Amino acid sequence: MIRSNRKNRQGSSPLIAALVFAVMAMTAVSAHGLPPEHEVQRLMLAVEDAVAGERWSEAGDYLNRLQSLEAAKPPEYLYYRGRIMSQSGHYNEARSALENYIAGTGADGEHYTEALKLITRIEQARGDRDRSTETGSEPVAEISPAGPHSPERLRRLYLADSDSQALVMHLNSQLELAGWRKEARVIRVGEPADVRYQLSVANGDILIRESRVESGTDRRLISHTLRVYGVSPSVRWDCESATNACWIYDPRDGSRFLQLANDRAIAAEVASTLGQLIRELQRPSGNS
């Protein structure tokens, strides 16, 4: 009997090993979370539920997590980004998101009518604020500590731990909407822009990751480091019809730096937020 039991245990070892492997595989999948495409759907459902309940901070948190995912997002992502940004008073970003939603889905979009109405309400609320960016060439971004773009408001909006973190998150949100496309009139929802940027901060420097389509669908990744010591926080920008783009100029030497979509209002906001971030990082306590 002892020999028989030992034989049975030996004979069953491959099955046990298979079961252990399966459990380990399932544990590994759980540890890494859902695949990106399913995580997008989960977070979209959470955004919709939070917006329906008017829990705007919660909705903004889910939206920020969606933004960081390297996966295609449904058209509704832009619609809800527009609603949340409008609710928090970031009218230029809200308008851009809603216009991209309409351009990508057309009249068949589920939220087409509501998006149009919301754009009108945004124009009424914004008033003449954007018209100040229409004068002169090579404008300089004005940095104002008050209003919806103050670090305090942004910190609450993005649930950030510091002013610099909130500014980075807001700047990345703006850059996502300001991505440059060669075919500016053809926006396919879920497809990234031909030129896009992602920013982070390390050791008091601004790290910029540029993704640029070189030919066909091939992308080239370029990394830049902007050291803020001695740099002016008054960031210049301009838009030009020749390249159908707006440009943020390098605050170190005045050369072209960031290539954005041809949208003056969004370019002004990007320049202003970048200037705020530079100024915050130049503070002794701003490197967190």
GROMACS .gro file of C-alpha atoms in nm:
model
  288
    1MET     CA    1   0.000   0.000   0.000
    2ILE     CA    2   0.281   0.232   0.082
    3ARG     CA    3   0.440   0.171  -0.257
    4SER     CA    4   0.105   0.213  -0.428
    5ASN     CA    5   0.037   0.547  -0.261
    6ARG     CA    6   0.384   0.671  -0.343
    7LYS     CA    7   0.331   0.571  -0.705
    8ASN     CA    8  -0.001   0.753  -0.718
    9ARG     CA    9   0.154   1.066  -0.576
   10GLN     CA   10   0.434   1.046  -0.831
   11GLY     CA   11   0.188   0.985  -1.109
   12SER     CA   12  -0.024   1.281  -1.010
   13SER     CA   13   0.268   1.524  -0.981
   14PRO     CA   14   0.232   1.655  -1.340
   15LEU     CA   15  -0.133   1.737  -1.271
   16ILE     CA   16  -0.047   1.910  -0.946
   17ALA     CA   17   0.229   2.103  -1.118
   18ALA     CA   18  -0.015   2.212  -1.387
   19LEU     CA   19  -0.265   2.330  -1.128
   20VAL     CA   20   0.002   2.521  -0.938
   21PHE     CA   21   0.118   2.684  -1.261
   22ALA     CA   22  -0.238   2.785  -1.345
   23VAL     CA   23  -0.290   2.941  -1.002
   24MET     CA   24   0.041   3.124  -1.030
   25ALA     CA   25  -0.055   3.253  -1.374
   26MET     CA   26  -0.391   3.375  -1.247
   27THR     CA   27  -0.220   3.545  -0.953
   28ALA     CA   28   0.025   3.714  -1.188
   29VAL     CA   29  -0.259   3.850  -1.402
   30SER     CA   30  -0.439   3.979  -1.093
   31ALA     CA   31  -0.123   4.146  -0.967
   32HIS     CA   32  -0.089   4.340  -1.289
   33GLY     CA   33  -0.460   4.435  -1.308
   34LEU     CA   34  -0.687   4.426  -1.611
   35PRO     CA   35  -0.549   4.446  -1.963
   36PRO     CA   36  -0.548   4.811  -2.079
   37GLU     CA   37  -0.849   4.782  -2.310
   38HIS     CA   38  -1.066   4.643  -2.028
   39GLU     CA   39  -0.929   4.893  -1.776
   40VAL     CA   40  -1.036   5.170  -2.015
   41GLN     CA   41  -1.391   5.035  -2.017
   42ARG     CA   42  -1.395   5.000  -1.639
   43LEU     CA   43  -1.277   5.356  -1.583
   44MET     CA   44  -1.518   5.491  -1.845
   45LEU     CA   45  -1.808   5.333  -1.656
   46ALA     CA   46  -1.675   5.489  -1.336
   47VAL     CA   47  -1.652   5.832  -1.504
   48GLU     CA   48  -2.009   5.807  -1.634
   49ASP     CA   49  -2.140   5.707  -1.292
   50ALA     CA   50  -1.951   5.988  -1.114
   51VAL     CA   51  -2.070   6.252  -1.364
   52ALA     CA   52  -2.430   6.129  -1.335
   53GLY     CA   53  -2.400   6.172  -0.958
   54GLU     CA   54  -2.226   6.511  -1.000
   55ARG     CA   55  -1.925   6.384  -0.806
   56TRP     CA   56  -1.688   6.598  -1.007
   57SER     CA   57  -1.366   6.541  -0.813
   58GLU     CA   58  -1.417   6.167  -0.834
   59ALA     CA   59  -1.493   6.191  -1.205
   60GLY     CA   60  -1.176   6.396  -1.258
   61ASP     CA   61  -0.969   6.135  -1.077
   62TYR     CA   62  -1.098   5.855  -1.300
   63LEU     CA   63  -1.042   6.071  -1.606
   64ASN     CA   64  -0.680   6.135  -1.507
   65ARG     CA   65  -0.621   5.763  -1.473
   66LEU     CA   66  -0.774   5.711  -1.816
   67GLN     CA   67  -0.543   5.971  -1.962
   68SER     CA   68  -0.234   5.784  -1.842
   69LEU     CA   69  -0.335   5.457  -2.011
   70GLU     CA   70  -0.160   5.369  -2.337
   71ALA     CA   71  -0.474   5.235  -2.501
   72ALA     CA   72  -0.739   5.354  -2.745
   73LYS     CA   73  -1.020   5.540  -2.574
   74PRO     CA   74  -1.385   5.554  -2.684
   75PRO     CA   75  -1.532   5.876  -2.827
   76GLU     CA   76  -1.719   5.942  -2.503
   77TYR     CA   77  -1.386   6.000  -2.330
   78LEU     CA   78  -1.354   6.341  -2.498
   79TYR     CA   79  -1.716   6.429  -2.423
   80TYR     CA   80  -1.677   6.359  -2.053
   81ARG     CA   81  -1.342   6.540  -2.043
   82GLY     CA   82  -1.523   6.842  -2.187
   83ARG     CA   83  -1.797   6.822  -1.925
   84ILE     CA   84  -1.556   6.787  -1.634
   85MET     CA   85  -1.324   7.064  -1.753
   86SER     CA   86  -1.622   7.293  -1.809
   87GLN     CA   87  -1.750   7.224  -1.460
   88SER     CA   88  -1.412   7.322  -1.313
   89GLY     CA   89  -1.393   7.644  -1.518
   90HIS     CA   90  -1.125   7.533  -1.767
   91TYR     CA   91  -1.323   7.652  -2.066
   92ASN     CA   92  -1.057   7.637  -2.336
   93GLU     CA   93  -0.971   7.276  -2.259
   94ALA     CA   94  -1.339   7.189  -2.233
   95ARG     CA   95  -1.421   7.345  -2.569
   96SER     CA   96  -1.129   7.173  -2.740
   97ALA     CA   97  -1.230   6.832  -2.603
   98LEU     CA   98  -1.591   6.879  -2.712
   99GLU     CA   99  -1.494   7.000  -3.059
  100ASN     CA  100  -1.265   6.701  -3.105
  101TYR     CA  101  -1.548   6.474  -2.993
  102ILE     CA  102  -1.786   6.625  -3.251
  103ALA     CA  103  -1.520   6.618  -3.525
  104GLY     CA  104  -1.450   6.253  -3.455
  105THR     CA  105  -1.807   6.123  -3.426
  106GLY     CA  106  -2.014   6.367  -3.632
  107ALA     CA  107  -2.388   6.393  -3.587
  108ASP     CA  108  -2.405   6.020  -3.511
  109GLY     CA  109  -2.230   6.067  -3.177
  110GLU     CA  110  -2.437   5.966  -2.876
  111HIS     CA  111  -2.378   6.304  -2.708
  112TYR     CA  112  -2.369   6.516  -3.024
  113THR     CA  113  -2.657   6.750  -2.935
  114GLU     CA  114  -2.554   6.794  -2.573
  115ALA     CA  115  -2.195   6.864  -2.680
  116LEU     CA  116  -2.313   7.143  -2.911
  117LYS     CA  117  -2.524   7.295  -2.635
  118LEU     CA  118  -2.235   7.275  -2.391
  119ILE     CA  119  -2.002   7.456  -2.633
  120THR     CA  120  -2.255   7.739  -2.653
  121ARG     CA  121  -2.277   7.757  -2.273
  122ILE     CA  122  -1.898   7.761  -2.253
  123GLU     CA  123  -1.881   8.055  -2.497
  124GLN     CA  124  -2.133   8.244  -2.288
  125ALA     CA  125  -1.945   8.175  -1.966
  126ARG     CA  126  -1.605   8.253  -2.109
  127GLY     CA  127  -1.712   8.584  -2.258
  128ASP     CA  128  -1.435   8.796  -2.397
  129ARG     CA  129  -1.152   8.628  -2.205
  130ASP     CA  130  -0.995   8.458  -2.508
  131ARG     CA  131  -1.006   8.770  -2.727
  132SER     CA  132  -0.707   8.910  -2.537
  133THR     CA  133  -0.489   8.647  -2.707
  134GLU     CA  134  -0.576   8.776  -3.053
  135THR     CA  135  -0.360   9.090  -3.038
  136GLY     CA  136   0.002   9.113  -3.144
  137SER     CA  137   0.248   8.848  -3.256
  138GLU     CA  138   0.455   8.615  -3.045
  139PRO     CA  139   0.241   8.668  -2.735
  140VAL     CA  140   0.374   8.609  -2.387
  141ALA     CA  141   0.170   8.395  -2.154
  142GLU     CA  142   0.037   8.582  -1.854
  143ILE     CA  143   0.078   8.396  -1.526
  144SER     CA  144  -0.204   8.469  -1.286
  145PRO     CA  145  -0.225   8.303  -0.945
  146ALA     CA  146  -0.601   8.350  -0.926
  147GLY     CA  147  -0.890   8.185  -1.105
  148PRO     CA  148  -0.949   7.824  -1.213
  149HIS     CA  149  -0.584   7.774  -1.309
  150SER     CA  150  -0.440   7.858  -0.968
  151PRO     CA  151  -0.228   7.575  -0.821
  152GLU     CA  152  -0.469   7.547  -0.529
  153ARG     CA  153  -0.767   7.488  -0.755
  154LEU     CA  154  -0.569   7.250  -0.973
  155ARG     CA  155  -0.453   7.054  -0.670
  156ARG     CA  156  -0.815   6.998  -0.568
  157LEU     CA  157  -0.920   6.915  -0.924
  158TYR     CA  158  -0.649   6.652  -0.976
  159LEU     CA  159  -0.630   6.535  -0.614
  160ALA     CA  160  -0.258   6.606  -0.628
  161ASP     CA  161  -0.017   6.606  -0.335
  162SER     CA  162   0.170   6.922  -0.439
  163ASP     CA  163   0.134   7.228  -0.659
  164SER     CA  164   0.402   7.105  -0.898
  165GLN     CA  165   0.231   6.768  -0.935
  166ALA     CA  166  -0.103   6.938  -1.003
  167LEU     CA  167   0.056   7.163  -1.266
  168VAL     CA  168   0.222   6.867  -1.439
  169MET     CA  169  -0.107   6.676  -1.450
  170HIS     CA  170  -0.292   6.979  -1.585
  171LEU     CA  171  -0.024   7.049  -1.844
  172ASN     CA  172  -0.038   6.689  -1.968
  173SER     CA  173  -0.415   6.717  -1.992
  174GLN     CA  174  -0.380   7.032  -2.204
  175LEU     CA  175  -0.110   6.878  -2.422
  176GLU     CA  176  -0.328   6.575  -2.490
  177LEU     CA  177  -0.592   6.806  -2.637
  178ALA     CA  178  -0.334   7.016  -2.822
  179GLY     CA  179  -0.168   6.734  -3.016
  180TRP     CA  180  -0.066   6.836  -3.370
  181ARG     CA  181  -0.208   6.642  -3.664
  182LYS     CA  182  -0.094   6.661  -4.023
  183GLU     CA  183  -0.455   6.622  -4.134
  184ALA     CA  184  -0.601   6.866  -3.885
  185ARG     CA  185  -0.955   6.831  -4.017
  186VAL     CA  186  -0.957   6.453  -3.987
  187ILE     CA  187  -0.978   6.349  -3.623
  188ARG     CA  188  -1.024   5.982  -3.552
  189VAL     CA  189  -1.128   5.939  -3.193
  190GLY     CA  190  -0.893   5.707  -3.009
  191GLU     CA  191  -0.601   5.763  -3.245
  192PRO     CA  192  -0.309   5.965  -3.104
  193ALA     CA  193  -0.195   6.287  -3.268
  194ASP     CA  194   0.104   6.288  -3.504
  195VAL     CA  195   0.301   6.498  -3.256
  196ARG     CA  196   0.231   6.470  -2.885
  197TYR     CA  197   0.408   6.534  -2.557
  198GLN     CA  198   0.413   6.394  -2.204
  199LEU     CA  199   0.580   6.583  -1.920
  200SER     CA  200   0.715   6.482  -1.583
  201VAL     CA  201   0.938   6.635  -1.318
  202ALA     CA  202   1.256   6.488  -1.168
  203ASN     CA  203   1.515   6.656  -0.946
  204GLY     CA  204   1.362   6.995  -1.014
  205ASP     CA  205   1.391   6.960  -1.395
  206ILE     CA  206   1.110   6.924  -1.648
  207LEU     CA  207   1.139   6.606  -1.853
  208ILE     CA  208   0.961   6.609  -2.188
  209ARG     CA  209   0.886   6.297  -2.388
  210GLU     CA  210   0.804   6.376  -2.751
  211SER     CA  211   0.635   6.122  -2.977
  212ARG     CA  212   0.643   6.214  -3.347
  213VAL     CA  213   0.524   6.027  -3.657
  214GLU     CA  214   0.814   6.018  -3.903
  215SER     CA  215   0.670   5.816  -4.192
  216GLY     CA  216   0.350   5.620  -4.220
  217THR     CA  217   0.273   5.495  -3.872
  218ASP     CA  218   0.633   5.475  -3.748
  219ARG     CA  219   0.698   5.689  -3.443
  220ARG     CA  220   1.016   5.840  -3.311
  221LEU     CA  221   1.052   5.907  -2.940
  222ILE     CA  222   1.263   6.204  -2.834
  223SER     CA  223   1.348   6.303  -2.479
  224HIS     CA  224   1.420   6.661  -2.371
  225THR     CA  225   1.527   6.804  -2.038
  226LEU     CA  226   1.433   7.159  -1.947
  227ARG     CA  227   1.640   7.281  -1.654
  228VAL     CA  228   1.447   7.564  -1.496
  229TYR     CA  229   1.733   7.738  -1.313
  230GLY     CA  230   1.766   8.093  -1.446
  231VAL     CA  231   1.482   8.045  -1.699
  232SER     CA  232   1.211   8.308  -1.736
  233PRO     CA  233   0.862   8.179  -1.647
  234SER     CA  234   0.712   8.414  -1.909
  235VAL     CA  235   0.674   8.164  -2.191
  236ARG     CA  236   0.626   8.295  -2.546
  237TRP     CA  237   0.397   8.133  -2.798
  238ASP     CA  238   0.258   8.202  -3.144
  239CYS     CA  239   0.049   8.041  -3.418
  240GLU     CA  240   0.123   8.043  -3.789
  241SER     CA  241  -0.075   7.940  -4.094
  242ALA     CA  242   0.232   7.820  -4.288
  243THR     CA  243   0.275   7.515  -4.064
  244ASN     CA  244  -0.088   7.507  -3.948
  245ALA     CA  245   0.047   7.490  -3.596
  246CYS     CA  246   0.099   7.686  -3.279
  247TRP     CA  247   0.443   7.690  -3.122
  248ILE     CA  248   0.563   7.719  -2.765
  249TYR     CA  249   0.906   7.879  -2.772
  250ASP     CA  250   1.194   7.752  -2.564
  251PRO     CA  251   1.227   7.987  -2.265
  252ARG     CA  252   1.604   7.932  -2.270
  253ASP     CA  253   1.686   8.061  -2.618
  254GLY     CA  254   1.358   8.154  -2.789
  255SER     CA  255   1.370   7.871  -3.045
  256ARG     CA  256   1.072   7.659  -3.143
  257PHE     CA  257   1.007   7.406  -2.872
  258LEU     CA  258   0.661   7.242  -2.867
  259GLN     CA  259   0.451   7.201  -3.183
  260LEU     CA  260   0.079   7.215  -3.106
  261ALA     CA  261  -0.249   7.215  -3.293
  262ASN     CA  262  -0.347   7.545  -3.453
  263ASP     CA  263  -0.563   7.659  -3.162
  264ARG     CA  264  -0.465   7.994  -3.011
  265ALA     CA  265  -0.669   7.954  -2.693
  266ILE     CA  266  -0.519   7.616  -2.605
  267ALA     CA  267  -0.167   7.731  -2.698
  268ALA     CA  268  -0.206   8.026  -2.461
  269GLU     CA  269  -0.318   7.794  -2.182
  270VAL     CA  270  -0.027   7.554  -2.239
  271ALA     CA  271   0.222   7.841  -2.231
  272SER     CA  272   0.066   7.981  -1.915
  273THR     CA  273   0.067   7.646  -1.734
  274LEU     CA  274   0.425   7.576  -1.840
  275GLY     CA  275   0.523   7.916  -1.704
  276GLN     CA  276   0.346   7.841  -1.376
  277LEU     CA  277   0.530   7.509  -1.350
  278ILE     CA  278   0.867   7.673  -1.416
  279ARG     CA  279   0.801   7.933  -1.151
  280GLU     CA  280   0.686   7.670  -0.900
  281LEU     CA  281   0.995   7.456  -0.957
  282GLN     CA  282   1.220   7.759  -0.911
  283ARG     CA  283   1.089   7.799  -0.558
  284PRO     CA  284   1.297   7.625  -0.289
  285SER     CA  285   0.995   7.411  -0.196
  286GLY     CA  286   0.872   7.356  -0.551
  287ASN     CA  287   1.080   7.051  -0.642
  288SER     CA  288   0.847   6.799  -0.484
   0.00000   0.00000   0.00000
